[in-house]
Coordinates of C-alpha atoms in Angstrom, one line a residue:
Chain A
Q17 CA -6.4 25.1 -37.0
Q18 CA -8.5 21.7 -37.3
Q19 CA -10.5 21.2 -34.3
V20 CA -12.1 18.1 -34.0
K21 CA -10.1 15.3 -36.2
Q22 CA -12.5 12.4 -37.0
S23 CA -10.9 8.9 -38.2
P24 CA -11.8 6.9 -40.4
Q25 CA -12.1 8.8 -43.8
S26 CA -14.3 5.6 -44.6
L27 CA -15.4 2.7 -43.6
I28 CA -16.9 -0.6 -44.7
V29 CA -18.7 -3.0 -42.0
Q30 CA -21.0 -6.5 -42.9
K31 CA -24.4 -6.7 -42.0
G32 CA -24.9 -7.0 -38.3
G33 CA -21.1 -5.7 -37.5
I34 CA -20.0 -3.0 -35.2
S35 CA -19.1 0.0 -37.1
I36 CA -17.1 2.8 -35.2
I37 CA -16.1 6.3 -35.7
N38 CA -13.4 8.3 -33.8
C39 CA -13.0 11.9 -32.9
A40 CA -10.4 13.9 -31.0
Y41 CA -10.8 17.4 -30.4
E42 CA -8.3 20.4 -28.8
N43 CA -11.1 22.5 -27.0
T44 CA -11.1 21.4 -23.0
A45 CA -14.0 24.4 -22.8
F46 CA -16.4 22.6 -25.5
D47 CA -19.6 21.9 -23.9
Y48 CA -21.9 20.0 -26.0
F49 CA -20.9 16.9 -29.1
P50 CA -23.7 15.8 -31.4
W51 CA -23.3 13.2 -34.5
Y52 CA -24.9 14.3 -37.7
Q53 CA -25.9 11.6 -40.7
Q54 CA -26.1 12.6 -44.2
F55 CA -27.1 10.2 -46.8
P56 CA -26.1 10.8 -50.4
G57 CA -28.4 14.6 -51.3
K58 CA -29.7 15.4 -48.1
G59 CA -28.7 17.9 -45.8
P60 CA -27.3 16.1 -42.6
A61 CA -29.1 15.9 -39.8
L62 CA -28.8 15.5 -36.2
L63 CA -28.6 11.6 -35.0
I64 CA -27.1 11.8 -31.1
A65 CA -25.3 14.4 -29.0
I66 CA -24.3 14.2 -26.0
R67 CA -22.7 16.6 -23.2
P68 CA -18.5 16.2 -21.5
D69 CA -20.1 15.3 -18.0
V70 CA -21.4 12.0 -19.2
S71 CA -19.1 9.3 -20.3
E72 CA -21.7 7.2 -22.7
K73 CA -25.3 8.2 -24.1
K74 CA -27.3 5.2 -26.1
E75 CA -30.0 6.0 -28.4
G76 CA -31.5 2.4 -29.9
R77 CA -28.3 0.6 -31.9
F78 CA -26.2 4.5 -31.9
T79 CA -24.3 5.2 -29.0
I80 CA -21.8 8.1 -27.4
S81 CA -18.9 6.8 -25.7
F82 CA -16.6 10.2 -24.3
N83 CA -13.9 10.1 -22.8
K84 CA -13.1 13.9 -21.2
S85 CA -9.7 13.6 -20.0
A86 CA -8.2 12.0 -23.7
K87 CA -10.5 14.9 -25.1
Q88 CA -11.9 12.2 -27.5
F89 CA -15.6 10.8 -28.6
S90 CA -16.8 7.7 -30.7
L91 CA -19.9 7.0 -32.4
H92 CA -20.3 3.1 -32.2
I93 CA -23.2 1.7 -34.8
M94 CA -24.1 -1.7 -33.0
D95 CA -25.9 -4.4 -36.0
S96 CA -24.8 -2.5 -38.9
Q97 CA -27.7 -2.5 -41.4
P98 CA -27.5 -1.4 -45.1
G99 CA -29.8 1.7 -44.4
D100 CA -27.3 2.8 -42.3
S101 CA -25.5 3.8 -45.0
A102 CA -23.8 7.8 -45.6
T103 CA -21.2 10.1 -44.1
Y104 CA -21.1 11.3 -40.5
F105 CA -19.7 14.3 -38.9
C106 CA -19.2 14.3 -35.5
A107 CA -18.7 18.0 -34.2
A108 CA -18.1 20.2 -31.1
S109 CA -19.7 23.6 -29.8
L110 CA -19.2 25.9 -26.7
I111 CA -23.0 26.3 -26.9
Y112 CA -24.1 26.1 -23.8
S113 CA -21.3 28.8 -23.2
G114 CA -23.2 31.2 -25.3
Y115 CA -21.9 30.4 -28.6
S116 CA -24.0 29.6 -31.7
T117 CA -21.5 27.3 -34.3
L118 CA -20.2 24.2 -34.4
T119 CA -17.0 23.0 -35.6
F120 CA -17.2 19.6 -37.5
G121 CA -14.7 17.0 -38.7
K122 CA -13.9 16.4 -41.9
G123 CA -17.0 13.2 -42.0
T124 CA -16.5 9.6 -42.4
M125 CA -19.0 7.8 -44.8
L126 CA -20.0 4.6 -44.0
L127 CA -20.9 1.6 -46.8
V128 CA -22.3 -1.6 -44.6
S129 CA -22.8 -4.1 -47.1
P130 CA -25.7 -6.6 -47.6
Chain B
D14 CA -44.7 23.6 -45.5
A15 CA -42.3 23.2 -41.9
G16 CA -39.0 23.5 -42.3
I17 CA -36.2 24.8 -43.9
T18 CA -35.8 25.3 -48.3
Q19 CA -32.9 26.0 -50.0
S20 CA -33.1 27.4 -53.7
P21 CA -32.0 26.8 -56.4
R22 CA -31.2 23.1 -55.9
Y23 CA -28.5 22.8 -59.2
K24 CA -27.0 25.7 -60.4
I25 CA -24.4 25.6 -63.2
T26 CA -22.4 29.7 -63.4
E27 CA -19.5 30.9 -65.4
T28 CA -16.4 32.7 -63.8
G29 CA -17.4 36.3 -62.7
R30 CA -20.5 36.1 -62.5
Q31 CA -22.7 36.8 -59.3
V32 CA -24.8 34.9 -58.2
T33 CA -27.1 34.2 -55.2
L34 CA -28.5 31.4 -53.4
M35 CA -31.2 31.4 -51.2
C36 CA -32.8 30.5 -47.8
H37 CA -35.4 30.1 -46.2
Q38 CA -37.0 28.5 -42.8
T39 CA -40.5 28.7 -41.2
W40 CA -39.3 28.2 -37.4
S41 CA -38.5 31.9 -36.9
H42 CA -35.4 30.2 -35.3
S43 CA -33.5 33.5 -34.5
Y44 CA -30.0 31.7 -35.6
M45 CA -28.8 30.9 -39.7
F46 CA -25.9 29.6 -41.1
W47 CA -24.4 29.0 -44.1
Y48 CA -21.4 25.6 -44.9
R49 CA -20.2 24.4 -48.0
Q50 CA -19.1 21.1 -48.4
D51 CA -16.1 19.8 -50.1
L52 CA -14.7 16.4 -50.4
G53 CA -11.9 16.3 -48.3
H54 CA -12.3 19.4 -46.0
G55 CA -16.4 18.2 -44.8
L56 CA -18.6 21.0 -43.3
R57 CA -17.2 24.5 -43.1
L58 CA -19.2 27.4 -42.2
I59 CA -19.0 30.5 -44.0
Y60 CA -21.0 33.1 -42.5
Y61 CA -24.0 33.3 -40.3
S62 CA -26.8 34.8 -39.1
A63 CA -27.9 36.0 -34.6
A64 CA -31.2 37.9 -35.7
A65 CA -32.0 40.1 -38.8
D66 CA -29.8 42.5 -39.6
I67 CA -26.4 40.9 -37.5
T68 CA -24.1 38.5 -39.6
D69 CA -20.8 37.7 -38.3
K70 CA -18.1 35.9 -40.8
G71 CA -17.5 31.8 -40.2
E72 CA -14.7 29.8 -41.5
V73 CA -14.3 31.0 -45.5
P74 CA -16.0 34.5 -46.2
D75 CA -14.0 35.4 -48.8
G76 CA -15.7 35.9 -51.9
Y77 CA -19.1 35.7 -50.2
V78 CA -21.8 38.0 -49.1
V79 CA -24.2 37.5 -46.7
S80 CA -28.2 40.0 -45.9
R81 CA -30.4 39.1 -43.3
S82 CA -33.4 41.5 -43.9
K83 CA -36.4 39.0 -42.1
T84 CA -35.5 36.7 -39.9
E85 CA -37.1 33.8 -41.7
N86 CA -34.6 34.3 -45.4
F87 CA -31.3 34.5 -44.9
P88 CA -29.9 34.5 -49.3
L89 CA -25.9 34.1 -49.8
T90 CA -24.5 36.0 -52.5
L91 CA -21.1 35.3 -54.6
E92 CA -20.3 38.6 -56.0
S93 CA -18.1 37.6 -58.8
A94 CA -17.7 33.5 -59.0
T95 CA -14.8 31.6 -59.1
R96 CA -13.9 27.9 -60.1
S97 CA -13.1 27.5 -56.0
Q98 CA -16.3 28.2 -55.3
T99 CA -17.8 25.2 -57.3
S100 CA -19.5 23.3 -54.1
V101 CA -22.3 22.1 -52.3
Y102 CA -23.7 24.9 -50.2
F103 CA -26.3 24.0 -47.2
C104 CA -28.0 26.4 -45.0
A105 CA -29.2 25.8 -41.6
S106 CA -30.8 27.0 -38.8
R107 CA -30.9 26.7 -35.1
G108 CA -33.3 25.4 -33.0
L109 CA -32.7 25.2 -29.1
N110 CA -29.4 23.3 -29.8
I111 CA -30.4 21.3 -33.3
Q112 CA -28.7 23.0 -36.0
Y113 CA -31.7 21.9 -39.1
F114 CA -30.0 21.9 -42.7
G115 CA -31.7 22.1 -45.8
A116 CA -31.2 19.6 -48.9
G117 CA -28.7 22.2 -50.2
T118 CA -27.5 23.7 -53.7
R119 CA -24.9 22.2 -55.6
L120 CA -23.2 24.9 -57.4
S121 CA -21.1 24.0 -60.7
V122 CA -18.9 27.6 -61.6
L123 CA -17.6 26.8 -65.4

């Protein structure tokens, strides 16, 4: 059973545009929602994370929007740049409930065209 | 060098052979993880460890064995490699709520 569904699988955005990646989860007990960024040939790295008591978190050009009632969260990349081209994974966890593991979405390959 | 390192980076083996992938971290993090990454499946957890001598199964543990005799090392062994285990393997450790990933091992089983 896939607990975190991510869409789209791939995305092409023009330079300067907004990239939007969506995730939906099933377990209402999840208490931590990170996004990881992975460049080719590298391991994933934490990009930004949010807890469910906050509806939005912004770090530079990256924003997480969180909708608890809809059990959805999304990553917005403003003014997308070619250097943002990477694979993005959303994830969810019960980390504040004492569990250690992350459940990942299947990933979105983002290509920002010059 | 501080961080998390995996070796080898690339490995080609044959069906039925035993293969061990190494993972070493210098932060003394308690938690360590092994994932496999396959196109269309994202990152799937194989095994994880909460501390030395404490390990637990993840989503896809069949065909894999782990051990953790020291906090800093978490090797993953494929006891009898199969073609379906061709994948990119990532090791990670957790500090606070952040998982730090190694650069990965690309394994091909012929």
